[in-house]
Coordinates of C-alpha atoms and ligand atoms in Angstrom, one line a residue:
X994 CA 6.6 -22.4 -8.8
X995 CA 9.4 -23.7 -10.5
X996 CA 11.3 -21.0 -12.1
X997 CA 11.5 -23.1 -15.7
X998 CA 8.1 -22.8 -16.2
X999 CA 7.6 -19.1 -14.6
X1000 CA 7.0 -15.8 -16.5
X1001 CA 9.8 -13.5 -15.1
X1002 CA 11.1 -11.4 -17.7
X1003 CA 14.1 -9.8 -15.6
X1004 CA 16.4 -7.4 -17.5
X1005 CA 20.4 -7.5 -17.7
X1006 CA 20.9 -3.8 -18.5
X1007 CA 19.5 -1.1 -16.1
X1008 CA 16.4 0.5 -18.2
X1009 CA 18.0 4.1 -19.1
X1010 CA 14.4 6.3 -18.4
X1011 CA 14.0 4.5 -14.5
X1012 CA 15.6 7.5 -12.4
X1013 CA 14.8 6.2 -8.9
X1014 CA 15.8 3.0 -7.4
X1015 CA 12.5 1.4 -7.1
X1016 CA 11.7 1.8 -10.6
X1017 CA 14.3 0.7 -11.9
X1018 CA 14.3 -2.8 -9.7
X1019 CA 11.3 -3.5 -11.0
X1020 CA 11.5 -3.3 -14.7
X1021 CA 14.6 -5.2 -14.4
X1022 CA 13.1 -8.0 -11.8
X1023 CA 9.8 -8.1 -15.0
X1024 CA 7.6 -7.0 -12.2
X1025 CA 5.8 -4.4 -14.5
X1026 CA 5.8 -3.4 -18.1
X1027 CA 5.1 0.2 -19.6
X1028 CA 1.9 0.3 -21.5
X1029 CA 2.0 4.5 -22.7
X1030 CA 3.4 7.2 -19.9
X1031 CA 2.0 6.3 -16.4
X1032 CA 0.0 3.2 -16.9
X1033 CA 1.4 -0.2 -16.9
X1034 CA 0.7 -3.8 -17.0
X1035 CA 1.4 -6.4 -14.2
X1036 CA 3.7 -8.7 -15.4
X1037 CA 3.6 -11.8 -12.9
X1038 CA 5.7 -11.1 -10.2
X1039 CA 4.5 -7.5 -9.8
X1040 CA 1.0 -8.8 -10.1
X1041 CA 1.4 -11.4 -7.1
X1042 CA 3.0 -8.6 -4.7
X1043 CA 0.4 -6.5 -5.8
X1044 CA -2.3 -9.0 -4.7
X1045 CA -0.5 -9.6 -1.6
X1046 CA -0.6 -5.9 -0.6
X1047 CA -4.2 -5.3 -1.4
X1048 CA -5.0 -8.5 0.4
X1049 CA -3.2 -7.0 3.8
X1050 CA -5.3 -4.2 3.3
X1051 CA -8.7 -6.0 3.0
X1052 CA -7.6 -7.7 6.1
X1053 CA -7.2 -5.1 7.8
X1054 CA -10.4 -3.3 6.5
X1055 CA -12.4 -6.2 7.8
X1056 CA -10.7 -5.7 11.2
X1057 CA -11.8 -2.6 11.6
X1058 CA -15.3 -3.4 10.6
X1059 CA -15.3 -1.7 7.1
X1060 CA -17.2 -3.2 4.0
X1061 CA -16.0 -3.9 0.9
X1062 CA -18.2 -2.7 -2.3
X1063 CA -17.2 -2.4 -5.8
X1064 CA -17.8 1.2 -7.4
X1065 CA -17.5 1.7 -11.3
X1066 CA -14.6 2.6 -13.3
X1067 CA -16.5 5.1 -15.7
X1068 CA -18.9 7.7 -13.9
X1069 CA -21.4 9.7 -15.0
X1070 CA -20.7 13.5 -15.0
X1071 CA -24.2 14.5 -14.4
X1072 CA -23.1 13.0 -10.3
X1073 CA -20.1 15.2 -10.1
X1074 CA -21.7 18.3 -11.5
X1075 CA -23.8 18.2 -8.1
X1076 CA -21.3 18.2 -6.2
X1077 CA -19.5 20.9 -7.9
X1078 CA -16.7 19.1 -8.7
X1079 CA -16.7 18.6 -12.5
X1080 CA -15.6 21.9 -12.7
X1081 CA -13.4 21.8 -10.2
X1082 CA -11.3 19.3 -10.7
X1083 CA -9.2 20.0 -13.6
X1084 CA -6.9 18.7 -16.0
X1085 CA -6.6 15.5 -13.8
X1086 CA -10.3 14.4 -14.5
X1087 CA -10.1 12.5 -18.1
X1088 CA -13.2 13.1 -19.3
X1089 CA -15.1 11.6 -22.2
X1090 CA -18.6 10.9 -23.8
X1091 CA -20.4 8.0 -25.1
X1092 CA -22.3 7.3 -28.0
X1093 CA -24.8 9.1 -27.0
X1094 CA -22.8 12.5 -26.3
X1095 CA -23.2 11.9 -22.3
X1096 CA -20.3 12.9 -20.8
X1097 CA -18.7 10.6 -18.8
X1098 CA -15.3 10.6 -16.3
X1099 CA -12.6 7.9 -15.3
X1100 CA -13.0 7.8 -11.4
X1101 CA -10.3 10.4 -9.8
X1102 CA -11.6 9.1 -6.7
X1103 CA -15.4 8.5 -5.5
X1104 CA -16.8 10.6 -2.7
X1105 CA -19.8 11.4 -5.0
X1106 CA -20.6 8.1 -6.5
X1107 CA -20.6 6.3 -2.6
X1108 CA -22.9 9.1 -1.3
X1109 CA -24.9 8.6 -4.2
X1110 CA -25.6 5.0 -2.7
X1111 CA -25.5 6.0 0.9
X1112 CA -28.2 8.6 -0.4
X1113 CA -30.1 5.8 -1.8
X1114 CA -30.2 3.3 0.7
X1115 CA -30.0 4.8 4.1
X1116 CA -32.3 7.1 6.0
X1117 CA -32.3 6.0 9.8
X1118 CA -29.7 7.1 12.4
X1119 CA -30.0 3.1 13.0
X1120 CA -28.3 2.3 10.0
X1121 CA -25.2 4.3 10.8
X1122 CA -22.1 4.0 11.7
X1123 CA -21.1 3.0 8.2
X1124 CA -17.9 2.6 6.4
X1125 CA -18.1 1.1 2.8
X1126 CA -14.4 0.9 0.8
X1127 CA -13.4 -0.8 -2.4
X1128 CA -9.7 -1.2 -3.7
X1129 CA -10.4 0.1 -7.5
X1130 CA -8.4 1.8 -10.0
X1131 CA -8.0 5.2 -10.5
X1132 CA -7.0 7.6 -13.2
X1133 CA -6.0 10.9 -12.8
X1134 CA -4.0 12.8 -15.9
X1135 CA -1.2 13.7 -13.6
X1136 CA 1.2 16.4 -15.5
X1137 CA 4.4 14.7 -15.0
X1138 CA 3.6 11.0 -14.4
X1139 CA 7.2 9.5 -12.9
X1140 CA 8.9 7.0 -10.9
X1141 CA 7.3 4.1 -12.6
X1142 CA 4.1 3.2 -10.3
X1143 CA 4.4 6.0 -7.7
X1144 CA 3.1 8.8 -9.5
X1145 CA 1.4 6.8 -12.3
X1146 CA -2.3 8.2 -14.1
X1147 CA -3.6 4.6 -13.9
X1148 CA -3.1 3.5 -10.4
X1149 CA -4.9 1.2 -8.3
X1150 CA -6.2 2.3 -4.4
X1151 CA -8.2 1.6 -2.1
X1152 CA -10.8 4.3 -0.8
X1153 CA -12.6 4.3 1.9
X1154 CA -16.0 6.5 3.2
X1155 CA -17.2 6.6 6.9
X1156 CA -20.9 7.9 7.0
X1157 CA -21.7 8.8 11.0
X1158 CA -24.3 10.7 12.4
X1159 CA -22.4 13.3 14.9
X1160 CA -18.9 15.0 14.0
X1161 CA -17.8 13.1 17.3
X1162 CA -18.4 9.8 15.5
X1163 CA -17.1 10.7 12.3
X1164 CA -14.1 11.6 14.5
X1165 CA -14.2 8.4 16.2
X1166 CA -14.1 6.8 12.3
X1167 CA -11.0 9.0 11.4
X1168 CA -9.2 7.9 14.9
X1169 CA -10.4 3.8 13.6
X1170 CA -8.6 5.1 10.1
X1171 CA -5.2 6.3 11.4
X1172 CA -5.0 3.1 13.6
X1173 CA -6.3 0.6 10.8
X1174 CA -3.5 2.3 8.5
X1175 CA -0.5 2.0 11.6
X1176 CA -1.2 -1.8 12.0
X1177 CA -1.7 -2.2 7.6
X1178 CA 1.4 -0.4 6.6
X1179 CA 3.5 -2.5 9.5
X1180 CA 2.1 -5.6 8.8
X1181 CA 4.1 -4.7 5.2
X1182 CA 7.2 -4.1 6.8
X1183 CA 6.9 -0.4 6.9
X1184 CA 7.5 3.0 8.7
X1185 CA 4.8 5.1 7.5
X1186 CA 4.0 8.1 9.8
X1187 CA 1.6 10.0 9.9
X1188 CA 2.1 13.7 9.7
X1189 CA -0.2 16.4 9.8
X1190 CA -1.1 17.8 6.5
X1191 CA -3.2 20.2 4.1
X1192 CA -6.5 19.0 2.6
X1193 CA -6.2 20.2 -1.2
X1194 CA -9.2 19.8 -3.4
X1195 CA -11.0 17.5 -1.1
X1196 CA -12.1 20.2 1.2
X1197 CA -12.2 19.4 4.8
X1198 CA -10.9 20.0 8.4
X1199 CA -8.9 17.1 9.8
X1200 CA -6.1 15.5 7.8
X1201 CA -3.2 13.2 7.9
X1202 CA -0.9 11.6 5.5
X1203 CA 1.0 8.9 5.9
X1204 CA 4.9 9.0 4.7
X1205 CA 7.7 6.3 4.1
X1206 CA 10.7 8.3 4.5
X1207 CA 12.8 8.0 1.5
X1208 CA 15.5 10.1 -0.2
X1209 CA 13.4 9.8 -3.4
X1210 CA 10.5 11.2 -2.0
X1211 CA 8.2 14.1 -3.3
X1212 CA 7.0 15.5 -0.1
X1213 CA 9.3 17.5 2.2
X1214 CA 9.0 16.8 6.2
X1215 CA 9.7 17.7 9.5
X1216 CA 9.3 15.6 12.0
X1217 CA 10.2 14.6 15.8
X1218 CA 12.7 11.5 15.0
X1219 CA 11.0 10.1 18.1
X1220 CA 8.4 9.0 15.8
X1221 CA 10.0 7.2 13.7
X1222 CA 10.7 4.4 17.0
X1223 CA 7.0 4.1 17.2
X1224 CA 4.9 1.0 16.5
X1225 CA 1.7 -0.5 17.3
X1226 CA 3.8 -4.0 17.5
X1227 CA 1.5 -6.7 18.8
X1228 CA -0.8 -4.0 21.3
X1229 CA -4.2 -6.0 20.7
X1230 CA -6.5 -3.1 19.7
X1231 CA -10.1 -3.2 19.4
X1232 CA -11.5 -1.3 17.2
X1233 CA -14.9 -0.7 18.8
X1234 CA -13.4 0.8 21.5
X1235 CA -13.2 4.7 20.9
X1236 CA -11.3 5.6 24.0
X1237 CA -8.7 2.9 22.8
X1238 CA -8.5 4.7 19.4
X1239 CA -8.5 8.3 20.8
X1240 CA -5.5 7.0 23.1
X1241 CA -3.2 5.4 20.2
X1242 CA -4.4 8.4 18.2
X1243 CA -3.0 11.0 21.0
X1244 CA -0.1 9.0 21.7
X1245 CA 0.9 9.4 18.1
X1246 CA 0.4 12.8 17.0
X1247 CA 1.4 14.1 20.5
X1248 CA 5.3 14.1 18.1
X1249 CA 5.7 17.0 15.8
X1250 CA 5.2 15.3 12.4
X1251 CA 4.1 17.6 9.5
X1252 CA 4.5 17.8 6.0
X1253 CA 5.6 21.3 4.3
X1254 CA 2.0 22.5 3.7
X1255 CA 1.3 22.3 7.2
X1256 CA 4.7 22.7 9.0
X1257 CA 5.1 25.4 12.2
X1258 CA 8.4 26.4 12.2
X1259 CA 8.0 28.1 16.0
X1260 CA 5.9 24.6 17.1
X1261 CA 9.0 23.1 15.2
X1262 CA 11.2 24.8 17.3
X1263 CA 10.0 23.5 20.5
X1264 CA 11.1 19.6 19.7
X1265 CA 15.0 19.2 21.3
X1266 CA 17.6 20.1 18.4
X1267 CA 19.0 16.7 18.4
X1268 CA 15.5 15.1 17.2
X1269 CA 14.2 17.2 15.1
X1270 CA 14.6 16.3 11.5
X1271 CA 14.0 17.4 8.1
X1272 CA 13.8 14.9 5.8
X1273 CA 11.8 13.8 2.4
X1274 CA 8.8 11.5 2.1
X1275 CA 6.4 9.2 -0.1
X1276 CA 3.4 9.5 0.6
X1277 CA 1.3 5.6 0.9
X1278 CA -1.8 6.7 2.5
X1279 CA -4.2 10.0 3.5
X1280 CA -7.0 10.1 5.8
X1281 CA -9.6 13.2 5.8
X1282 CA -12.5 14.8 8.3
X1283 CA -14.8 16.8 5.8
X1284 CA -17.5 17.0 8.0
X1285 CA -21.3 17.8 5.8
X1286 CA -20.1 18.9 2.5
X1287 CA -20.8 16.4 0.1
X1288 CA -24.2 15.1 2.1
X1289 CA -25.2 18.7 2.2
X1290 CA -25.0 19.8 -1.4
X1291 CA -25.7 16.0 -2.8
X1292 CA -28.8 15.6 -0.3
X1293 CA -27.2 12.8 1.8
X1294 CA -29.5 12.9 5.2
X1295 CA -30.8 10.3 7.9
X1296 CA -33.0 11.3 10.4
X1297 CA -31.9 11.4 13.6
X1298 CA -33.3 10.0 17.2
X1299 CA -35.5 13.0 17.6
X1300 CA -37.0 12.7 14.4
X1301 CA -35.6 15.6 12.3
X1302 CA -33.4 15.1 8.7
X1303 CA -29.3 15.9 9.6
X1304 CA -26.6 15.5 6.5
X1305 CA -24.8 12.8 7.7
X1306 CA -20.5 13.1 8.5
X1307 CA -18.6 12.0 6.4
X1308 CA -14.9 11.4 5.7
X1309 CA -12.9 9.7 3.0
X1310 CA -9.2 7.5 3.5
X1311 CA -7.0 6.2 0.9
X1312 CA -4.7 4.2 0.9
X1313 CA -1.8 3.8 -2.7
X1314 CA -2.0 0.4 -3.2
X1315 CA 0.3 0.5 -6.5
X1316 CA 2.5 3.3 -4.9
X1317 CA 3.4 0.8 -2.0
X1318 CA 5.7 -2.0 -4.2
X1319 CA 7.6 1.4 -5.1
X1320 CA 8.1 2.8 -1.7
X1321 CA 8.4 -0.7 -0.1
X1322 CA 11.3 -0.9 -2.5
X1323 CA 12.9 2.4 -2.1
X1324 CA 12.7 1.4 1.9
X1325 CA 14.2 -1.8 1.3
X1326 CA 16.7 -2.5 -1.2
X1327 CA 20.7 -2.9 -1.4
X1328 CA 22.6 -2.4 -4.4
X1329 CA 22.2 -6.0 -5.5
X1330 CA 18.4 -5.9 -5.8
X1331 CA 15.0 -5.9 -3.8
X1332 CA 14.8 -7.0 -0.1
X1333 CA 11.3 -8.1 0.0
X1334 CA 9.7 -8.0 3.7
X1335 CA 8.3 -11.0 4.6
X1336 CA 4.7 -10.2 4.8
X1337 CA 4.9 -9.1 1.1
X1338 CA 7.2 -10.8 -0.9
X1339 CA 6.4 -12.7 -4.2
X1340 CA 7.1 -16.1 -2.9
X1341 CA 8.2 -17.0 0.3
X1342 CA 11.6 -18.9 -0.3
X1343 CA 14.1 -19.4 -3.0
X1344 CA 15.8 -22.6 -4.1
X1345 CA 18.5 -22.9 -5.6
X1346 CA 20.0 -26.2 -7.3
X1347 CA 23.6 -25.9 -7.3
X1348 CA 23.8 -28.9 -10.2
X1349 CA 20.8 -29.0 -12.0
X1350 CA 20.9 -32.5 -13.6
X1351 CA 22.8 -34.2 -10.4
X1352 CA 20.4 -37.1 -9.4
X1353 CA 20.8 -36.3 -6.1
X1354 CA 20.6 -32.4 -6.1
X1355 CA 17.0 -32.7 -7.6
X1356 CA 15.8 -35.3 -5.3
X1357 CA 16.8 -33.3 -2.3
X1358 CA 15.5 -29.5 -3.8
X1359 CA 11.9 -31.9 -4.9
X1360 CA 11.9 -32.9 -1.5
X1361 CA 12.7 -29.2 -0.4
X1362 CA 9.9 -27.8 -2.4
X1363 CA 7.2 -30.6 -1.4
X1364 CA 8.2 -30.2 2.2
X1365 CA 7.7 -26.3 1.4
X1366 CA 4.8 -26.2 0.0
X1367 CA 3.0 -29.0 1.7
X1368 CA 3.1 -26.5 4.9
X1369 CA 1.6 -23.7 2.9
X1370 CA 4.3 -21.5 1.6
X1371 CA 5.3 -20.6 -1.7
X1372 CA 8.5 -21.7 -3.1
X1373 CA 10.3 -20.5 -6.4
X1374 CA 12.8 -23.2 -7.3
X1375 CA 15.6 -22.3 -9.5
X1376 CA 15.5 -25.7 -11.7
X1377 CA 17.2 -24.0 -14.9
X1378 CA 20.7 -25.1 -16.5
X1379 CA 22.3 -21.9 -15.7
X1380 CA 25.9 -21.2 -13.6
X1381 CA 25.1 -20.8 -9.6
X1382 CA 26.6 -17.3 -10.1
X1383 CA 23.3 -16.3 -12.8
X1384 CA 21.1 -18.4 -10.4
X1385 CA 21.9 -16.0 -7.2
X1386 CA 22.2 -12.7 -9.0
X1387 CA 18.1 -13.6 -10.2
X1388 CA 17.6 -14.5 -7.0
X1389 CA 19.2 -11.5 -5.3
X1390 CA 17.7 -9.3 -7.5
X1391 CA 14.3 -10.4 -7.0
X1392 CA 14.7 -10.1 -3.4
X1393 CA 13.1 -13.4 -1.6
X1394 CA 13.8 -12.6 1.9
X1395 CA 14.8 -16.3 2.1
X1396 CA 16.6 -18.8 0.3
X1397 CA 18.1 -22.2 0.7
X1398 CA 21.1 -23.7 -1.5
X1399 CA 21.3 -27.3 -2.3
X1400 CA 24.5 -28.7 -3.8
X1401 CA 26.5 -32.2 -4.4
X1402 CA 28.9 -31.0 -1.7
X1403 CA 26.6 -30.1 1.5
X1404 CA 24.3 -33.4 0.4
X1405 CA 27.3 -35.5 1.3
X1406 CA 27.5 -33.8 4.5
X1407 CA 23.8 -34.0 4.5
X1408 CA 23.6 -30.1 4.9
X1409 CA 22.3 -27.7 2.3
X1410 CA 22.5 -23.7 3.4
X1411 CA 20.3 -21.1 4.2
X1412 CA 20.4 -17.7 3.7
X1413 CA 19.0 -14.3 4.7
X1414 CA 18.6 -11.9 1.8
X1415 CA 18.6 -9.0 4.2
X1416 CA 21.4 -10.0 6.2
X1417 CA 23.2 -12.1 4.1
X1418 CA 24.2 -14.8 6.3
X1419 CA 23.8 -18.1 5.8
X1420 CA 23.5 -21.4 8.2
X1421 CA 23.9 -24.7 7.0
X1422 CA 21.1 -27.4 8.5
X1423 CA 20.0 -30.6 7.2
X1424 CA 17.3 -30.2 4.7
X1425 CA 14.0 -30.8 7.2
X1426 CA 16.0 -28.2 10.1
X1427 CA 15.7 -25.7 7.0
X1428 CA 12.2 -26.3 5.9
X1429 CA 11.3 -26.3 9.5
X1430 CA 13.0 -22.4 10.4
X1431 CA 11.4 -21.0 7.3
X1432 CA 8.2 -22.2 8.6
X1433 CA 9.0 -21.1 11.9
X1434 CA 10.0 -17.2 10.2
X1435 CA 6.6 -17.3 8.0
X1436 CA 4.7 -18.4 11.5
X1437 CA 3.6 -14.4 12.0
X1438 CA 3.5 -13.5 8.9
Ligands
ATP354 P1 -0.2 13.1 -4.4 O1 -0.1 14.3 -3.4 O2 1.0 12.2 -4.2 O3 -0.5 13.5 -5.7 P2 -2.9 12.8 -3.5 O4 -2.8 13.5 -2.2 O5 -3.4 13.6 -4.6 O6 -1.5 12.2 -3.9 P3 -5.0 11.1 -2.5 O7 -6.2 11.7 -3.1 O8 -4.7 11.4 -1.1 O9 -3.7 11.5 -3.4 O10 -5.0 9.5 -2.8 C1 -4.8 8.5 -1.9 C2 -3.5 7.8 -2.1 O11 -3.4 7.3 -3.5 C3 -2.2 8.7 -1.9 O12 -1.9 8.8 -0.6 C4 -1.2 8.0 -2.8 O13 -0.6 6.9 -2.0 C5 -2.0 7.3 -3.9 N1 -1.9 8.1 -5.1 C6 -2.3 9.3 -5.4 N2 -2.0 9.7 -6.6 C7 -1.3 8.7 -7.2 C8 -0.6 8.5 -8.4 N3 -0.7 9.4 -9.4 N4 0.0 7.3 -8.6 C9 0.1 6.4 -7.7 N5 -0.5 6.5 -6.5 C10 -1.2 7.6 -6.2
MG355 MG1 -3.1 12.7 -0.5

């Protein structure tokens, strides 16, 4: 993309209402634009990083065997009233009616409308395991919607239902859960752990959430800091292997990692002084065991190998799609801008022309850009008449994790420069060494 004929409506002046880092960043980089309190559009930049992130997460959805379905925005209420929930669920629900005066609900969330098509559909034990997800938005009329897209009402994320027949294999589908969340959330560059927590209005008997740990964030923790060193890295895991799972699973919450809801002060206690920790967290992603109760009062059975009708387990895993670009921000940011990780960012490299207009500073950021995009990344090229000072602020601020320079002065030399966002440094290499390295970096990602 050529920045001349991009849509990036970044901001000079810090937006007065932003009150956390990561919201801030992104009104001023134009990633997102307020529509009415808590609900935004996706201006283009946000929009492409929001792609990106959902697309990690349907790759990692298919590794782990799950399938994708779409589920309706609007719902009927007539589904939720046999679960109990239409009453239950509050303020949060926005409700409304139609023409008709049927009353109707933006989905919160879908446990009933999926076990309304597992109900449906499926009747065998032969059918099962099964895990359907979609990535959707959601609306829930949070009291104090903040922080820009973290604690929006319109958000977009992606939920996820295991149906098994036996509480052991709906645990199995909660161990392939926490596992298939470790490997998404790295894969974007993150420290997410998961920490032991409460199960709200949900209902249910096994849950964990899944924190970034930031200053900013709502949730307090404690936690072993030991955890915070672990990572899946590049262990090959499969994810039909349940004594695999129940391993990684062990491994990881054998740490004390709770959030306040849950937290043991005397359990607490027991982790050496100099690791435990006591921090703050954002919450990206929550997994739940709620064993019969929506197949039992919605009617959600199979019959089983001897014949007789069981409610199916069940369980239900979400991950905050939206909420990610803030906490990926808030964990990765300086005060010059966004650092984008590499398996996230907007577009993969920056170039910059030094001397827009210079016959031979255009050839050689053209030849950058072709070499670039011929290999399958993404460049943005900086081909506007501004000073170089303007040019790297944008850049900096938008946070490319890479970015080459190309001026009159290195071309003589044959050299242009580039440079690590993160880091800072730079390295100056003939044009095809530097087209080749950022190939090289983008080779995992
Ligand atoms: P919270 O405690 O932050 O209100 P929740 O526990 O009610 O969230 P879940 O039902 O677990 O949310 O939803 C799954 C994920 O969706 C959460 O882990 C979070 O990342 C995201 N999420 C929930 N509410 C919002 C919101 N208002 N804005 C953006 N993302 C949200
Ligand atoms: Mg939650």
């Amino acid at each position: 993309m050529r920045l001349s004929r991009y849509f990036l409506p970044v901001l000079k002046e810090n937006p007065a209402d932003a009150q956390i880092v990561s919201h801030r960043l992104m009104l001023r980089a134009g990633m997102i634009k307020q529509a009415a309190s808590g609900i935004y559009s996706w201006l283009p930049m946000g929009f492409k990083v929001l792609r990106k992130i959902e697309n990690i997460v349907h790759e990692e959805q298919a590794r782990a065997g799950h399938i994708p379905i779409q589920m309706p925005i609007l719902q009927s209420a007539d589904l939720w009233r046999e679960s109990g929930r239409y009453d239950d669920y509050g303020q949060e629900m926005l409700r409304m009616q139609d023409r008709h005066g049927r009353d109707l609900l933006f989905t919160p969330t879908a446990e009933e409308m999926v076990t309304d098509i597992f109900r449906a559909h499926v009747s065998s034990y032969k059918d099962l395991p099964l895990t359907l997800y979609q990535i959707q938005w959601k609306f829930r009329d949070e009291v104090r919607p903040r922080f820009g897209v973290m604690r929006g009402r319109e958000f977009y994320m992606k939920d996820g239902y295991n149906f098994d027949l036996t509480k052991e294999d709906a645990i199995t589908a909660y161990q392939r859960h926490f596992v298939s969340y470790l490997r998404t959330y790295e894969r974007m560059g993150l420290t997410a752990i998961p920490m032991r927590a409460d199960s709200g209005p949900i209902g249910g008997d096994d849950t964990h959430e899944f924190l970034v740990l930031a200053e900013t964030g709502e949730s307090e923790v404690f936690y072993d800091d030991l955890v915070t060193v672990n990572t899946l890295g590049n262990q090959d895991v499969d994810f039909n292997d349940a004594n695999q799972l129940q391993g990684i699973y062990d491994e990881w919450t054998s740490l004390y990692a709770r959030t306040d809801e849950t937290h043991d002060e005397a359990l607490f206690n027991e982790v050496p002084e100099d690791r435990r920790r006591v921090a703050r967290g954002i919450e990206v992603g929550q997994i739940f065991y709620f064993g019969t109760k929506y197949s039992e009062s919605m009617g959600a059975n199979v019959i089983n190998d001897q014949g007789k009708q069981v409610p199916v387990h069940m369980g239900s895993h979400g991950i905050g799609v939206s909420r990610l670009l803030g906490a990926i921000i808030e964990a990765s940011h300086d005060d010059k801008g966004i650092i984008w990780p590499e398996g996230v960012t907007p577009f993969h490299c920056g170039i910059v022309n030094l001397k827009q207009g210079d016959d031979e500073a255009d050839a050689a950021c053209d030849g950058l850009y072709k070499a670039l995009t011929a290999a399958g990344l993404e460049p943005l090229y900086d081909d506007r008449k501004e000073r170089a000072g303007g040019k790297f602020a944008t850049m900096d601020l938008i946070g490319l994790p890479w970015r080459i320079t190309v001026g009159p002065r290195g071309l003589k030399n044959g050299v242009v420069e580039l440079t690590s966002r993160r880091t800072g440094e730079s390295e100056e290499l003939s044009p095809e060494a530097a087209v080749a390295r950022v190939v090289e970096i983008y080779a995992n990602h």
